[in-house]
Amino acid sequence: MKKPSKAPFYSIVAGLIVLGLVTAWLRHTTMDIPFFAGDHRAVWMIEARVDFVANGDEVTVNLGLPYDPPGFRTFSELAASPGYGWSVIEENQTRRGEWTKREAQGAQTLYYKAQFVGGLYASETLTEAPPVRSVEWDGPQATASSQLLEQALSLSSSPKSLARELLKLINDTSPDQNASLMLAGEPDKANLLEKLLRQAGIPARIALGLYLEDARRHQSLTRMVEVYDDGQWVLFNPYTGAQGLPDNLLLWHRGDSSLIDVIGGSRSRISFSMIYQTVPALELAGAQATDSIFSIIGVHRLPIEEQGMFKLLFLLPLGALVVVFMRVIVGLKTSGTFMPILIALAFLQTSLLLGLFSFIAVVAFGLVLRTYLSRLNLLLISRIATLVVLVIFIISVLSLVGYQMGLNTGMTITFFPMIIIAWTIERMSILWEEEGPKEVFVQGGGSLLVAVLAYLMMQLPAIGHLTFNFPELNLVALALIMMMGQYTGYKLSELRRFRAMVENDASVDNKG
Amino acid sequence: MKWVSPWRLRRMGILGMNCRNRDFIGSYNARSLFPLVDNKLKTKLLAEEFEVATPRLFFVISAQHEIAAIDEKLAGLEGFAVKPAKGSGGKGILVIVGRRGDKFIKASGAEITIDDIRRHMSNALAGLYSLGGKPDVVLVEDLIQFDDAFQGYSHEGVPDIRIIVFKGYPVMAMLRLATHVSDGKANLHQGAVGVGLDIATGHALRAVQFSKPVTHHPDTGRPLNEIKISNWRDMLLLASRCFEMTGLGYIGTDIVLDKTRGAQLLELNARPGLAIQVANGRGLLPRLRHVETLKPRAHRSPDARVDYAMKNFGVDGI
C-alpha cells in the first residue's frame, strides 16, 4: 500500500497554527487586547475646569475639545456640571463641547474630564494644503518682516526649514534689529511665527498643547505652531525652537477657532489638572469602539451570562489537548476517553481539593450502593438509571452536609455531570468484578490524574485569559491535537511495558 | 523502575500502540469491516460460509424474554460457553464445563445456579460487555475439548493460539495458557502465560507471565519449553484464510485445537494486542514492514503465504 503524501496534512497544521497566531496578533494590535491578564495601560486623566461669572441670563459655554490628538486615543469622557445641559458637537474635524443653561448668576465652574491613552504612533496625512489667509502688518513691521523672511528663506529649502530658521532668528539671545522690531509689535512668538509663515504663503496654524505631568494642577495650555509641509502638519515649539511632537504633549485644540466662547458670562478662565492612572488593558480594549472586523471574533459583545459560558467552552480544547497528550504520548489509562475533561471542568467550578474529595466520595459511595444493586438483579438500563438517581441523592446529601458544616462551596458539587458519574460507577464496578481492584485504581487514578493536570492547566489565569480573549488560539491547540494524532512513536508507558524484553535480552547476552 | 530507551525499542523492532493504531489498523483495516470481527455472531456465520472450522453454535439469545426459557434449551448440554456477540477481550464469556445436580460448574470449578446464568445473559443483552454499551445478543456454543497435547499446560481454561495475520501472512504466534490467577482466561494482562511460538515449526520459543520470563507453568509446574504444536501448518493455514474471509489486513486470530475436530477458529480481533512481542521476545515491525514490501499478488493462495511465512519468519529469519 502506498503511503499518502504528508504534505497536505502538514500544510493544514501549519496553516491552522499561522491562522491562529496571526489572527491573535492582529487582534492584539488593532483592538489593543492585551496578551497578559494583568496588563495595565497608562492612562492620563485630564480635567478641564472652566470658571466664569454669569450675568444672570441664559448661558452658553463652548469649549474646544481634543479631536483625535496625534499620539493619543480618547478612552472615556464626561462632563460634570450640575444644572447644565451638555453635548458634544463634532463637525469639520473639530470637536466642541457645549454647556447650556437657561439662567445662571454668579461664579460658575464647569468640568470636563477625559481619559487619554498615550504612547501611540502619531501620524496623519492631509490630502490638500489648507488655504492661507493673507497677513496685514503695520508700516515698519511690513518692511522688517519682509527682510526677516528674506533672510530666513535664503537659508532654507522647505516650509519646515523655513520655520526653523525663522525661530532661530526670533529666539536669538541677541535678536537683530528686524527681529526685535517684530517682537516688539507681536510679543507672542507663536503668533509671530504663524504670521510670518503665512506671509511666506505657507499654511500654518496655532495649536494649543497641554504638557502632561503627573498630578499637576492649574496647568495652562502652551501655544504651539503647526506648519503644513508636504501633506503633514509639523509641530514647532516657538519658544524653544524644538520641532516635532513631544511624547508628553497632548494637542488639545488646533486651528483658528477660539478655545472657549462664553455667551452670557464674563471673566472666563480655563485650567487643567491631570493625573496618571493605570487601567486594566482589557477594560480599555472593551471600552473602545468596536468597529474593527476583528471584534466580531471576540465574545465581548455577548451578554455577560453567555460570556461566562464561553469562558468554560473555550477551555475545553486545552483540556482535550491534555487528554490527547496523556493518552497518546504518555500512555496513561483513563476510564472513558473524555471523562477527565468533564471532571476537570467540575473542579473549575468547585475547587481542586473539595472537588477531588467529593468526586472520590461520590464514586466510592456509589460503588458500595452498586454492589447491593447487583443483588437485586436489575436490567442494565434500569440499573444505570437507578444509579443516576442515587448519585443525585448522594450529591444532594453531600452538598447539604457541606452547607451545614459551613462549606458554602458544597453546593457547587452539583456541577459534576451526574450521568457520567453513574456510568463511571457502573464501569468501575464491572471492572472491579472482572479485572480486580487494581485495574479500578489504575484507570480511576489515571482519570483523576489527567483531570487534575487538565484542571491545573485550565485554572491558570493566563490560560483562561488567552482562550477567552483570543479564541482563535484554539486553532493552535487543534493543530497540536492533530499533530499528536500522527504520532506513531512509543508511548512513555511502553518504555516500561517492554522493559522485560530488554532484561531478557541482557540475560541472554550475559550467558552468550 | 526500569525504562527502555525508545531508540533501543526501535532497534528491536517493537511495534508500539500508536504505530499499530495508525500505520496498521488505520491503514489496512477498513472501518466498515470491523463489525465482521467485533460481532462474534457475524464472524461465526462468515466462518461457516467460508468453511472455516469453528465451534458449533447451539443457539442465540436475542431478547430478554427468551432468557426465561433457557433451562429447556440448556437441558441436553453438559458443557457450553456463553458469549456476548460484541464482547471484547474475553469480557462476558462464561464457560460451563459440567453440571452437579441443579448447579453448573464453571471452568474454575466454582458452582453457579441457573439464575446466575440468566443474570449474566440479561446483562450481556443489555450491552454491559459490548463496546459503547450497545444492545447485544448472546451466543451459546459448543465447548472445546482441548487436545491432550495441552494436558497439564492450561489450568482451568482452554489454551488458545493467537496468530497475527498481516495481509494474509501469519507473522507471529503465541500460545496462551490460562492460569489460576487469570481465572481461567487466556488474557495475558490478567495473568495468563504467553508462550511465543516459532512460525516455522510451532515449537515454543520462550514464555512470559506478567511480562516476566517463566520456564514452567505456575500452577502445574510443567516445563514450557517442551511445547510443540502438532499440525502446525494447519493452524497457520486456518489463520491465513481469515484474510480472505474478512478482508481485514491486520488481524489477530484466536485458534483452539479440539481433541476430535482439530484446529478451530474461536474468534477474530481487529485490534490485536502487543503482548505477543513480549512472549516472542522480538518485535513485530521488521516482519510487518517486510510483508509491506512484497508485491500485492506475490502469493495468492493461503498455502503459498503460509509457506512463505514458515520459510522467512522462523526463529532465525526476520
Short mmCIF file of N, CA and C in Angstrom, two decimals, chain B residues 40-116:
data_model
loop_
_atom_site.label_atom_id
_atom_site.label_comp_id
_atom_site.label_asym_id
_atom_site.label_seq_id
_atom_site.Cartn_x
_atom_site.Cartn_y
_atom_site.Cartn_z
N LYS B 40 -19.30 -11.50 17.21
CA LYS B 40 -18.93 -12.92 17.11
C LYS B 40 -19.93 -13.73 16.31
N LEU B 41 -21.18 -13.26 16.34
CA LEU B 41 -22.19 -13.98 15.58
C LEU B 41 -21.90 -13.85 14.08
N LYS B 42 -21.59 -12.64 13.66
CA LYS B 42 -21.26 -12.41 12.25
C LYS B 42 -20.02 -13.20 11.85
N THR B 43 -19.01 -13.19 12.74
CA THR B 43 -17.78 -13.94 12.45
C THR B 43 -18.11 -15.40 12.23
N LYS B 44 -18.98 -15.90 13.10
CA LYS B 44 -19.31 -17.32 13.05
C LYS B 44 -20.02 -17.68 11.75
N LEU B 45 -21.00 -16.83 11.39
CA LEU B 45 -21.74 -17.10 10.17
C LEU B 45 -20.81 -17.01 8.95
N LEU B 46 -19.91 -16.04 9.01
CA LEU B 46 -18.95 -15.87 7.93
C LEU B 46 -18.04 -17.09 7.85
N ALA B 47 -17.60 -17.57 9.01
CA ALA B 47 -16.70 -18.72 9.05
C ALA B 47 -17.39 -19.94 8.45
N GLU B 48 -18.68 -20.09 8.78
CA GLU B 48 -19.41 -21.23 8.21
C GLU B 48 -19.51 -21.10 6.70
N GLU B 49 -19.73 -19.87 6.25
CA GLU B 49 -19.84 -19.62 4.81
C GLU B 49 -18.54 -19.97 4.09
N PHE B 50 -17.41 -19.62 4.70
CA PHE B 50 -16.10 -19.89 4.09
C PHE B 50 -15.53 -21.25 4.48
N GLU B 51 -16.36 -22.03 5.17
CA GLU B 51 -15.96 -23.37 5.62
C GLU B 51 -14.68 -23.35 6.44
N VAL B 52 -14.62 -22.35 7.30
CA VAL B 52 -13.53 -22.30 8.28
C VAL B 52 -14.06 -22.95 9.56
N ALA B 53 -13.33 -23.91 10.07
CA ALA B 53 -13.81 -24.65 11.23
C ALA B 53 -13.95 -23.75 12.45
N THR B 54 -15.08 -23.89 13.13
CA THR B 54 -15.34 -23.05 14.31
C THR B 54 -16.25 -23.83 15.25
N PRO B 55 -16.20 -23.58 16.55
CA PRO B 55 -17.03 -24.34 17.49
C PRO B 55 -18.51 -24.23 17.13
N ARG B 56 -19.24 -25.31 17.32
CA ARG B 56 -20.64 -25.37 16.89
C ARG B 56 -21.49 -24.40 17.72
N LEU B 57 -22.37 -23.69 17.01
CA LEU B 57 -23.28 -22.76 17.69
C LEU B 57 -24.53 -23.51 18.09
N PHE B 58 -24.86 -23.53 19.37
CA PHE B 58 -26.09 -24.21 19.81
C PHE B 58 -27.30 -23.32 19.53
N PHE B 59 -27.29 -22.14 20.12
CA PHE B 59 -28.41 -21.23 19.87
C PHE B 59 -27.99 -19.80 20.20
N VAL B 60 -28.86 -18.88 19.78
CA VAL B 60 -28.60 -17.46 20.01
C VAL B 60 -29.76 -16.89 20.81
N ILE B 61 -29.44 -16.07 21.80
CA ILE B 61 -30.49 -15.38 22.56
C ILE B 61 -30.43 -13.92 22.14
N SER B 62 -31.56 -13.40 21.67
CA SER B 62 -31.51 -12.02 21.21
C SER B 62 -32.53 -11.14 21.91
N ALA B 63 -33.36 -11.69 22.79
CA ALA B 63 -34.33 -10.85 23.50
C ALA B 63 -34.42 -11.30 24.95
N GLN B 64 -34.69 -10.35 25.81
CA GLN B 64 -34.72 -10.64 27.24
C GLN B 64 -35.72 -11.76 27.57
N HIS B 65 -36.87 -11.75 26.89
CA HIS B 65 -37.90 -12.73 27.28
C HIS B 65 -37.48 -14.17 26.99
N GLU B 66 -36.53 -14.33 26.08
CA GLU B 66 -36.08 -15.70 25.78
C GLU B 66 -35.30 -16.31 26.94
N ILE B 67 -34.81 -15.42 27.80
CA ILE B 67 -33.95 -15.90 28.88
C ILE B 67 -34.74 -16.78 29.86
N ALA B 68 -36.03 -16.48 30.00
CA ALA B 68 -36.86 -17.25 30.93
C ALA B 68 -36.82 -18.74 30.60
N ALA B 69 -36.73 -19.03 29.31
CA ALA B 69 -36.84 -20.43 28.89
C ALA B 69 -35.50 -21.10 28.64
N ILE B 70 -34.41 -20.50 29.13
CA ILE B 70 -33.12 -21.10 28.75
C ILE B 70 -32.88 -22.45 29.40
N ASP B 71 -33.51 -22.73 30.55
CA ASP B 71 -33.24 -24.03 31.18
C ASP B 71 -33.62 -25.17 30.24
N GLU B 72 -34.71 -24.97 29.46
CA GLU B 72 -35.09 -26.00 28.49
C GLU B 72 -34.05 -26.13 27.39
N LYS B 73 -33.60 -24.97 26.92
CA LYS B 73 -32.64 -25.00 25.82
C LYS B 73 -31.31 -25.61 26.26
N LEU B 74 -30.98 -25.39 27.53
CA LEU B 74 -29.69 -25.89 28.02
C LEU B 74 -29.79 -27.35 28.46
N ALA B 75 -31.03 -27.89 28.44
CA ALA B 75 -31.29 -29.17 29.06
C ALA B 75 -30.31 -30.27 28.64
N GLY B 76 -30.09 -30.40 27.35
CA GLY B 76 -29.25 -31.52 26.92
C GLY B 76 -27.76 -31.22 26.91
N LEU B 77 -27.39 -30.05 27.35
CA LEU B 77 -25.98 -29.66 27.18
C LEU B 77 -25.20 -29.86 28.46
N GLU B 78 -24.13 -30.56 28.36
CA GLU B 78 -23.28 -30.80 29.54
C GLU B 78 -22.33 -29.63 29.74
N GLY B 79 -21.62 -29.31 28.67
CA GLY B 79 -20.70 -28.16 28.75
C GLY B 79 -20.99 -27.20 27.63
N PHE B 80 -20.86 -25.92 27.89
CA PHE B 80 -21.11 -24.92 26.85
C PHE B 80 -20.45 -23.60 27.24
N ALA B 81 -20.37 -22.71 26.26
CA ALA B 81 -19.80 -21.39 26.53
C ALA B 81 -20.82 -20.34 26.17
N VAL B 82 -21.02 -19.37 27.06
CA VAL B 82 -21.94 -18.27 26.81
C VAL B 82 -21.09 -17.06 26.44
N LYS B 83 -21.36 -16.46 25.28
CA LYS B 83 -20.53 -15.33 24.83
C LYS B 83 -21.41 -14.20 24.34
N PRO B 84 -21.16 -12.99 24.79
CA PRO B 84 -21.82 -11.85 24.18
C PRO B 84 -21.21 -11.63 22.79
N ALA B 85 -22.06 -11.37 21.78
CA ALA B 85 -21.55 -11.27 20.41
C ALA B 85 -20.57 -10.12 20.25
N LYS B 86 -20.79 -9.04 21.00
CA LYS B 86 -19.93 -7.87 20.80
C LYS B 86 -18.91 -7.66 21.93
N GLY B 87 -18.75 -8.70 22.75
CA GLY B 87 -17.78 -8.58 23.83
C GLY B 87 -16.36 -8.48 23.28
N SER B 88 -15.50 -7.84 24.02
CA SER B 88 -14.11 -7.76 23.56
C SER B 88 -13.18 -8.15 24.70
N GLY B 89 -12.03 -8.64 24.32
CA GLY B 89 -11.02 -9.01 25.32
C GLY B 89 -11.50 -10.08 26.28
N GLY B 90 -12.35 -10.98 25.79
CA GLY B 90 -12.81 -12.06 26.65
C GLY B 90 -13.84 -11.63 27.69
N LYS B 91 -14.32 -10.39 27.56
CA LYS B 91 -15.31 -9.90 28.54
C LYS B 91 -16.63 -10.63 28.36
N GLY B 92 -17.18 -11.04 29.49
CA GLY B 92 -18.53 -11.59 29.48
C GLY B 92 -18.62 -13.03 29.02
N ILE B 93 -17.47 -13.68 28.86
CA ILE B 93 -17.52 -15.09 28.43
C ILE B 93 -17.67 -15.97 29.67
N LEU B 94 -18.67 -16.82 29.63
CA LEU B 94 -18.93 -17.72 30.76
C LEU B 94 -18.79 -19.15 30.24
N VAL B 95 -17.87 -19.88 30.84
CA VAL B 95 -17.63 -21.24 30.37
C VAL B 95 -18.14 -22.23 31.42
N ILE B 96 -19.08 -23.08 30.99
CA ILE B 96 -19.62 -24.11 31.88
C ILE B 96 -19.06 -25.46 31.41
N VAL B 97 -18.38 -26.13 32.33
CA VAL B 97 -17.74 -27.37 31.90
C VAL B 97 -18.55 -28.61 32.30
N GLY B 98 -19.52 -28.43 33.20
CA GLY B 98 -20.31 -29.60 33.58
C GLY B 98 -21.39 -29.22 34.55
N ARG B 99 -22.14 -30.24 35.02
CA ARG B 99 -23.22 -29.96 35.95
C ARG B 99 -23.05 -30.82 37.19
N ARG B 100 -23.60 -30.30 38.28
CA ARG B 100 -23.66 -31.10 39.50
C ARG B 100 -25.03 -30.83 40.09
N GLY B 101 -25.97 -31.75 39.82
CA GLY B 101 -27.35 -31.54 40.25
C GLY B 101 -27.94 -30.34 39.51
N ASP B 102 -28.48 -29.36 40.28
CA ASP B 102 -29.05 -28.17 39.68
C ASP B 102 -27.97 -27.16 39.30
N LYS B 103 -26.79 -27.34 39.88
CA LYS B 103 -25.75 -26.34 39.71
C LYS B 103 -24.94 -26.58 38.43
N PHE B 104 -24.37 -25.47 37.98
CA PHE B 104 -23.46 -25.56 36.84
C PHE B 104 -22.03 -25.34 37.33
N ILE B 105 -21.09 -26.02 36.74
CA ILE B 105 -19.71 -25.88 37.18
C ILE B 105 -18.94 -25.03 36.18
N LYS B 106 -18.36 -23.97 36.69
CA LYS B 106 -17.56 -23.09 35.82
C LYS B 106 -16.19 -23.73 35.58
N ALA B 107 -15.47 -23.16 34.62
CA ALA B 107 -14.15 -23.70 34.30
C ALA B 107 -13.25 -23.66 35.53
N SER B 108 -13.46 -22.67 36.37
CA SER B 108 -12.60 -22.55 37.55
C SER B 108 -12.98 -23.54 38.64
N GLY B 109 -14.12 -24.24 38.43
CA GLY B 109 -14.56 -25.19 39.44
C GLY B 109 -15.65 -24.66 40.33
N ALA B 110 -15.90 -23.35 40.26
CA ALA B 110 -16.94 -22.75 41.08
C ALA B 110 -18.31 -23.17 40.56
N GLU B 111 -19.27 -23.27 41.49
CA GLU B 111 -20.62 -23.66 41.10
C GLU B 111 -21.52 -22.43 41.01
N ILE B 112 -22.34 -22.40 39.99
CA ILE B 112 -23.30 -21.29 39.89
C ILE B 112 -24.68 -21.86 39.57
N THR B 113 -25.71 -21.06 39.77
CA THR B 113 -27.08 -21.51 39.54
C THR B 113 -27.56 -21.04 38.18
N ILE B 114 -28.71 -21.57 37.79
CA ILE B 114 -29.29 -21.15 36.51
C ILE B 114 -29.63 -19.66 36.54
N ASP B 115 -29.96 -19.17 37.76
CA ASP B 115 -30.28 -17.74 37.87
C ASP B 115 -29.06 -16.88 37.61
N ASP B 116 -27.90 -17.37 38.03
CA ASP B 116 -26.67 -16.62 37.74
C ASP B 116 -26.46 -16.54 36.24
#
